[in-house]
């Protein structure tokens, strides 16, 4: 795990397949430790800055509890509280925080911001969601898929995930990368307007091929989920684009995850995943959300374990 020390996670493109597998497996390990009642204090004397431009329930709570329960200190700094891009440029904020904290989490709009933080802070920076990517979410998702199969990260190769809905958002893009790198077949079902660009489809297909798996995009939701071990969806309008929801709703309705769509997987063991928060009745029915196939709260809990794994590995403590 030495290779992960001092590294930032801005997108899963930054990490090799082996590094992603290491983090997923370490997430499973720290979860098991906690399940056994162990309370290691590996972060005693360490601190993290949590910068938030956008709202969060899970990501903020995961970073705060992961850090706190290991004896470390987390400082929540929202744009209401700190000079972030106003009155002080991001490079200076990065250099100041890097002198005080051992690592930094950023959630916000621009990927260029989190990149600038990482370029100037001199400590590991974690992308807790931008308009483009949500990589820590996908570590938890891969961990949840591995748990549901009773496997480790290596055992994910050959499985299949389908994502239906807004196919060009931060979660879909990050899943496509994470699944591709771990050999998980990934299919996006989305209306043409909400599919990744042709260039992006080509590069994600090449990444999947390089890792012995497939990446497909279709405007047919049933075709997307056919053969899937997991069906994933996310909100139809992400943070910052809420005003687009009304316009998108009519074209996204056929992509709602219903019991019938779950049946179209062809498997009674297929699981349902959602990063949350969910808008039940839009992207998923209440019935599927509450069904025994739903692993959404395992996913939410796994944010903490996988984030703890990321912090421990990048601070060189595991
Ligand atoms: N899934 C996720 O990132 O949730 P929050 O927006 O609550 O952090
Ligand atoms: N795509 C969603 C994910 C929320 C966790 C958003 O960006 O709002």
Coordinates of C-alpha atoms and ligand atoms in Angstrom, one line a residue:
X1 CA 0.0 0.0 0.0
X2 CA 3.1 2.2 0.0
X3 CA 2.1 3.4 -3.5
X4 CA -1.0 5.1 -2.1
X5 CA 0.9 7.2 0.5
X6 CA 0.6 11.0 -0.2
X7 CA -1.7 10.5 -3.1
X8 CA -4.8 12.6 -3.9
X9 CA -8.0 11.1 -5.3
X10 CA -9.5 13.5 -7.8
X11 CA -11.0 10.9 -10.2
X12 CA -10.6 7.1 -10.3
X13 CA -8.6 7.6 -13.5
X14 CA -5.8 8.6 -11.1
X15 CA -5.6 5.1 -9.6
X16 CA -4.6 1.7 -11.1
X17 CA -6.9 -1.3 -10.9
X18 CA -4.7 -2.8 -8.2
X19 CA -4.9 0.4 -6.1
X20 CA -8.7 0.6 -6.4
X21 CA -8.9 -3.1 -5.4
X22 CA -6.6 -2.4 -2.4
X23 CA -8.9 0.4 -1.2
X24 CA -12.1 -1.7 -1.7
X25 CA -10.6 -4.6 0.2
X26 CA -9.3 -2.3 3.0
X27 CA -12.8 -0.9 3.3
X28 CA -14.1 -4.4 3.8
X29 CA -11.3 -5.0 6.4
X30 CA -12.0 -1.8 8.5
X31 CA -15.7 -2.6 8.4
X32 CA -15.1 -6.0 9.8
X33 CA -12.8 -4.6 12.5
X34 CA -15.6 -2.3 13.6
X35 CA -18.0 -5.2 13.5
X36 CA -15.8 -7.1 15.9
X37 CA -15.9 -4.1 18.2
X38 CA -12.3 -3.0 17.6
X39 CA -11.7 0.7 18.0
X40 CA -8.2 1.5 16.6
X41 CA -7.0 5.1 17.0
X42 CA -4.9 5.3 14.0
X43 CA -5.8 9.0 13.3
X44 CA -4.9 10.3 16.7
X45 CA -3.1 13.6 16.2
X46 CA -4.3 13.9 12.6
X47 CA -6.7 16.5 11.2
X48 CA -8.7 16.9 8.0
X49 CA -10.3 20.0 6.4
X50 CA -13.7 19.4 4.9
X51 CA -14.5 22.0 2.3
X52 CA -18.1 22.1 1.1
X53 CA -19.6 24.3 -1.7
X54 CA -22.6 22.0 -2.1
X55 CA -24.8 20.3 0.5
X56 CA -24.1 16.8 1.8
X57 CA -25.5 14.3 4.3
X58 CA -23.5 11.1 3.6
X59 CA -20.2 12.4 2.4
X60 CA -19.8 14.9 5.2
X61 CA -20.9 12.4 7.8
X62 CA -18.7 9.6 6.4
X63 CA -15.6 11.8 6.6
X64 CA -16.4 13.2 10.0
X65 CA -17.2 9.8 11.6
X66 CA -14.3 8.0 9.8
X67 CA -11.9 10.5 11.1
X68 CA -13.4 11.0 14.6
X69 CA -13.8 7.4 15.5
X70 CA -10.1 6.8 14.8
X71 CA -9.2 9.7 17.1
X72 CA -8.6 12.4 14.5
X73 CA -10.1 15.9 14.2
X74 CA -12.3 17.0 11.3
X75 CA -13.0 20.7 10.6
X76 CA -16.2 21.4 8.5
X77 CA -15.6 24.5 6.4
X78 CA -18.5 25.6 4.1
X79 CA -18.4 28.5 1.7
X80 CA -20.5 30.4 4.3
X81 CA -17.4 30.2 6.6
X82 CA -14.2 30.4 4.6
X83 CA -12.7 32.4 1.7
X84 CA -13.0 29.9 -1.1
X85 CA -12.4 31.5 -4.4
X86 CA -13.8 34.8 -3.1
X87 CA -11.3 37.3 -1.6
X88 CA -8.6 34.6 -1.8
X89 CA -7.7 32.5 -4.7
X90 CA -7.9 28.7 -4.4
X91 CA -4.1 28.3 -4.6
X92 CA -3.6 30.4 -1.5
X93 CA -6.4 28.6 0.4
X94 CA -4.7 25.3 -0.6
X95 CA -1.3 26.4 0.7
X96 CA -2.7 27.6 4.0
X97 CA -4.8 24.5 4.7
X98 CA -1.9 22.3 3.6
X99 CA 0.2 23.9 6.4
X100 CA -2.4 23.1 9.0
X101 CA -4.2 19.9 8.0
X102 CA -2.9 16.4 7.1
X103 CA -5.5 16.1 4.3
X104 CA -8.4 17.9 2.6
X105 CA -11.7 16.9 1.3
X106 CA -13.4 19.1 -1.3
X107 CA -17.1 19.0 -2.5
X108 CA -18.2 21.6 -5.0
X109 CA -18.8 22.5 -8.6
X110 CA -15.6 22.7 -10.6
X111 CA -13.1 19.8 -11.1
X112 CA -10.5 22.5 -11.7
X113 CA -10.9 23.7 -8.1
X114 CA -10.2 20.3 -6.5
X115 CA -7.3 19.9 -9.0
X116 CA -5.9 23.3 -7.9
X117 CA -6.2 22.3 -4.3
X118 CA -4.3 19.1 -4.9
X119 CA -1.7 20.9 -7.0
X120 CA -0.9 23.4 -4.2
X121 CA -1.8 21.9 -0.8
X122 CA 1.1 19.5 -0.5
X123 CA -1.2 17.0 1.3
X124 CA -3.7 14.4 0.0
X125 CA -6.9 16.0 -1.4
X126 CA -10.0 13.9 -1.9
X127 CA -12.8 14.8 -4.3
X128 CA -16.0 14.4 -2.3
X129 CA -18.0 15.2 -5.5
X130 CA -17.7 17.8 -8.3
X131 CA -19.9 18.4 -11.4
X132 CA -17.7 15.8 -13.2
X133 CA -16.8 13.0 -10.8
X134 CA -17.8 11.3 -7.5
X135 CA -15.0 8.8 -6.9
X136 CA -15.4 8.1 -3.2
X137 CA -19.0 7.1 -3.9
X138 CA -17.8 4.5 -6.3
X139 CA -15.4 3.0 -3.8
X140 CA -18.4 2.4 -1.5
X141 CA -20.5 1.1 -4.5
X142 CA -17.8 -1.5 -5.5
X143 CA -17.5 -2.5 -1.9
X144 CA -21.3 -3.0 -1.7
X145 CA -21.3 -5.1 -4.9
X146 CA -18.4 -7.2 -3.5
X147 CA -20.3 -7.8 -0.2
X148 CA -23.5 -8.8 -2.1
X149 CA -21.5 -11.4 -4.0
X150 CA -19.6 -12.6 -0.9
X151 CA -16.3 -11.8 -2.7
X152 CA -13.4 -9.4 -2.4
X153 CA -12.6 -6.8 -5.0
X154 CA -10.9 -9.3 -7.3
X155 CA -14.1 -11.4 -7.3
X156 CA -16.0 -8.5 -9.0
X157 CA -14.4 -9.2 -12.4
X158 CA -17.0 -10.7 -14.7
X159 CA -20.0 -9.2 -12.9
X160 CA -22.3 -6.7 -14.5
X161 CA -23.8 -3.3 -13.5
X162 CA -26.4 -1.3 -15.3
X163 CA -27.0 2.4 -14.7
X164 CA -30.2 3.9 -15.9
X165 CA -31.2 7.6 -15.9
X166 CA -29.0 10.7 -16.4
X167 CA -26.2 8.9 -18.1
X168 CA -23.8 11.9 -18.2
X169 CA -23.6 12.9 -14.6
X170 CA -20.8 12.7 -12.1
X171 CA -21.9 9.3 -10.6
X172 CA -22.5 7.6 -14.0
X173 CA -19.1 8.7 -15.2
X174 CA -17.3 7.6 -12.1
X175 CA -19.0 4.2 -12.1
X176 CA -18.1 3.7 -15.7
X177 CA -14.4 4.2 -14.8
X178 CA -14.5 2.2 -11.5
X179 CA -16.3 -0.7 -13.1
X180 CA -14.1 -0.7 -16.2
X181 CA -11.0 -0.8 -14.1
X182 CA -12.2 -3.7 -12.0
X183 CA -13.4 -5.8 -15.0
X184 CA -17.1 -5.2 -14.2
X185 CA -19.3 -4.9 -17.4
X186 CA -21.1 -1.6 -17.4
X187 CA -24.1 -0.5 -19.4
X188 CA -25.8 2.9 -19.4
X189 CA -29.4 3.2 -20.3
X190 CA -30.3 6.8 -21.0
X191 CA -32.2 9.0 -23.4
X192 CA -29.9 10.2 -26.2
X193 CA -29.8 13.8 -24.8
X194 CA -28.5 12.5 -21.5
X195 CA -25.8 10.1 -22.8
X196 CA -22.1 10.7 -22.5
X197 CA -20.5 12.4 -25.5
X198 CA -19.2 10.3 -28.4
X199 CA -15.6 11.0 -27.3
X200 CA -16.3 9.9 -23.8
X201 CA -18.1 6.7 -24.9
X202 CA -15.0 5.9 -27.0
X203 CA -12.6 6.4 -24.2
X204 CA -14.7 4.5 -21.6
X205 CA -15.1 1.6 -24.1
X206 CA -11.3 1.6 -24.6
X207 CA -10.8 1.5 -20.8
X208 CA -13.2 -1.4 -20.4
X209 CA -11.6 -3.3 -23.2
X210 CA -8.1 -2.8 -21.7
X211 CA -9.4 -4.4 -18.5
X212 CA -11.2 -7.3 -20.3
X213 CA -14.7 -6.1 -19.9
X214 CA -17.4 -4.1 -21.8
X215 CA -18.9 -0.6 -21.7
X216 CA -22.2 0.0 -23.6
X217 CA -24.7 2.8 -24.0
X218 CA -28.2 2.4 -25.1
X219 CA -31.5 4.3 -25.1
X220 CA -33.4 1.1 -24.3
X221 CA -33.6 0.7 -20.5
X222 CA -34.6 -3.0 -20.7
X223 CA -31.6 -3.7 -22.9
X224 CA -29.3 -1.9 -20.5
X225 CA -30.3 -4.0 -17.5
X226 CA -30.5 -7.3 -19.3
X227 CA -28.0 -9.7 -17.5
X228 CA -27.1 -7.1 -14.8
X229 CA -26.2 -8.2 -11.3
X230 CA -26.8 -4.6 -10.1
X231 CA -29.1 -1.9 -11.3
X232 CA -28.0 1.6 -10.3
X233 CA -29.7 4.9 -10.6
X234 CA -29.3 8.5 -9.4
X235 CA -31.4 11.7 -9.3
X236 CA -32.6 13.1 -12.6
X237 CA -31.1 16.5 -11.9
X238 CA -27.9 16.8 -9.9
X239 CA -27.1 19.6 -7.5
X240 CA -26.7 22.9 -9.4
X241 CA -29.0 21.9 -12.2
X242 CA -32.3 21.5 -10.4
X243 CA -34.1 23.8 -12.8
X244 CA -33.6 21.3 -15.6
X245 CA -35.7 18.6 -13.9
X246 CA -39.1 19.6 -15.3
X247 CA -37.7 19.6 -18.9
X248 CA -36.0 16.2 -18.4
X249 CA -38.8 14.4 -16.6
X250 CA -40.8 13.4 -19.7
X251 CA -37.7 11.8 -21.4
X252 CA -36.5 10.1 -18.3
X253 CA -39.8 8.4 -17.2
X254 CA -39.1 5.3 -19.2
X255 CA -35.8 4.9 -17.3
X256 CA -37.4 4.8 -13.8
X257 CA -36.3 1.7 -11.9
X258 CA -39.5 -0.2 -11.4
X259 CA -40.1 -3.8 -10.3
X260 CA -40.7 -4.7 -14.0
X261 CA -37.3 -3.2 -14.9
X262 CA -35.6 -5.2 -12.1
X263 CA -37.2 -8.3 -13.6
X264 CA -35.8 -7.4 -17.0
X265 CA -32.3 -8.2 -15.5
X266 CA -33.4 -11.9 -15.9
X267 CA -32.1 -12.5 -12.4
X268 CA -34.0 -12.8 -9.1
X269 CA -30.7 -12.0 -7.3
X270 CA -30.1 -8.6 -9.0
X271 CA -29.6 -5.9 -6.4
X272 CA -30.7 -2.2 -6.6
X273 CA -28.2 0.5 -5.9
X274 CA -28.5 4.3 -5.5
X275 CA -25.9 6.8 -4.2
X276 CA -28.7 8.7 -2.4
X277 CA -30.4 11.1 -1.8
X278 CA -33.2 9.6 -3.8
X279 CA -36.3 11.3 -5.3
X280 CA -38.6 8.3 -4.9
X281 CA -41.3 8.3 -7.6
X282 CA -38.9 9.9 -10.1
X283 CA -35.8 7.7 -10.8
X284 CA -37.0 4.8 -8.6
X285 CA -40.3 3.5 -7.3
X286 CA -40.9 3.3 -3.5
X287 CA -41.5 -0.4 -4.1
X288 CA -38.0 -1.1 -5.5
X289 CA -36.3 1.3 -3.0
X290 CA -37.9 -0.6 -0.1
X291 CA -37.5 -4.1 -1.6
X292 CA -35.2 -6.8 -0.4
X293 CA -33.1 -6.2 -3.6
X294 CA -32.2 -2.7 -2.3
X295 CA -28.8 -2.2 -0.8
X296 CA -28.9 1.5 -0.6
X297 CA -28.3 1.8 3.1
X298 CA -25.4 -0.6 3.0
X299 CA -24.0 1.6 0.3
X300 CA -24.5 4.7 2.5
X301 CA -22.8 3.0 5.5
X302 CA -20.0 1.8 3.3
X303 CA -19.2 5.4 2.4
X304 CA -17.7 5.6 5.9
X305 CA -15.6 2.4 5.7
X306 CA -14.3 3.1 2.2
X307 CA -13.4 6.7 3.0
X308 CA -11.6 5.5 6.2
X309 CA -9.7 3.1 4.0
X310 CA -8.8 5.9 1.6
X311 CA -7.6 8.2 4.4
X312 CA -5.5 5.5 6.1
X313 CA -3.9 4.4 2.9
X314 CA -3.1 7.9 1.6
X315 CA -1.7 9.0 5.0
X316 CA 0.5 5.9 5.0
X317 CA -1.2 4.5 8.1
X318 CA -2.1 1.1 6.6
Ligands
LIG1 N1 -24.2 10.0 -1.9 C1 -23.8 11.2 -1.5 O1 -22.7 11.7 -1.9 O2 -24.6 11.7 -0.6 P1 -24.5 13.2 0.1 O3 -24.8 14.2 -1.0 O4 -25.5 13.2 1.2 O5 -23.1 13.4 0.6
LIG2 N1 -25.5 13.2 -9.1 C1 -25.9 13.7 -7.8 C2 -25.2 12.9 -6.8 C3 -25.5 13.2 -5.3 C4 -24.7 12.4 -4.4 C5 -25.5 15.2 -7.6 O1 -24.4 15.6 -8.1 O2 -26.3 15.9 -7.1

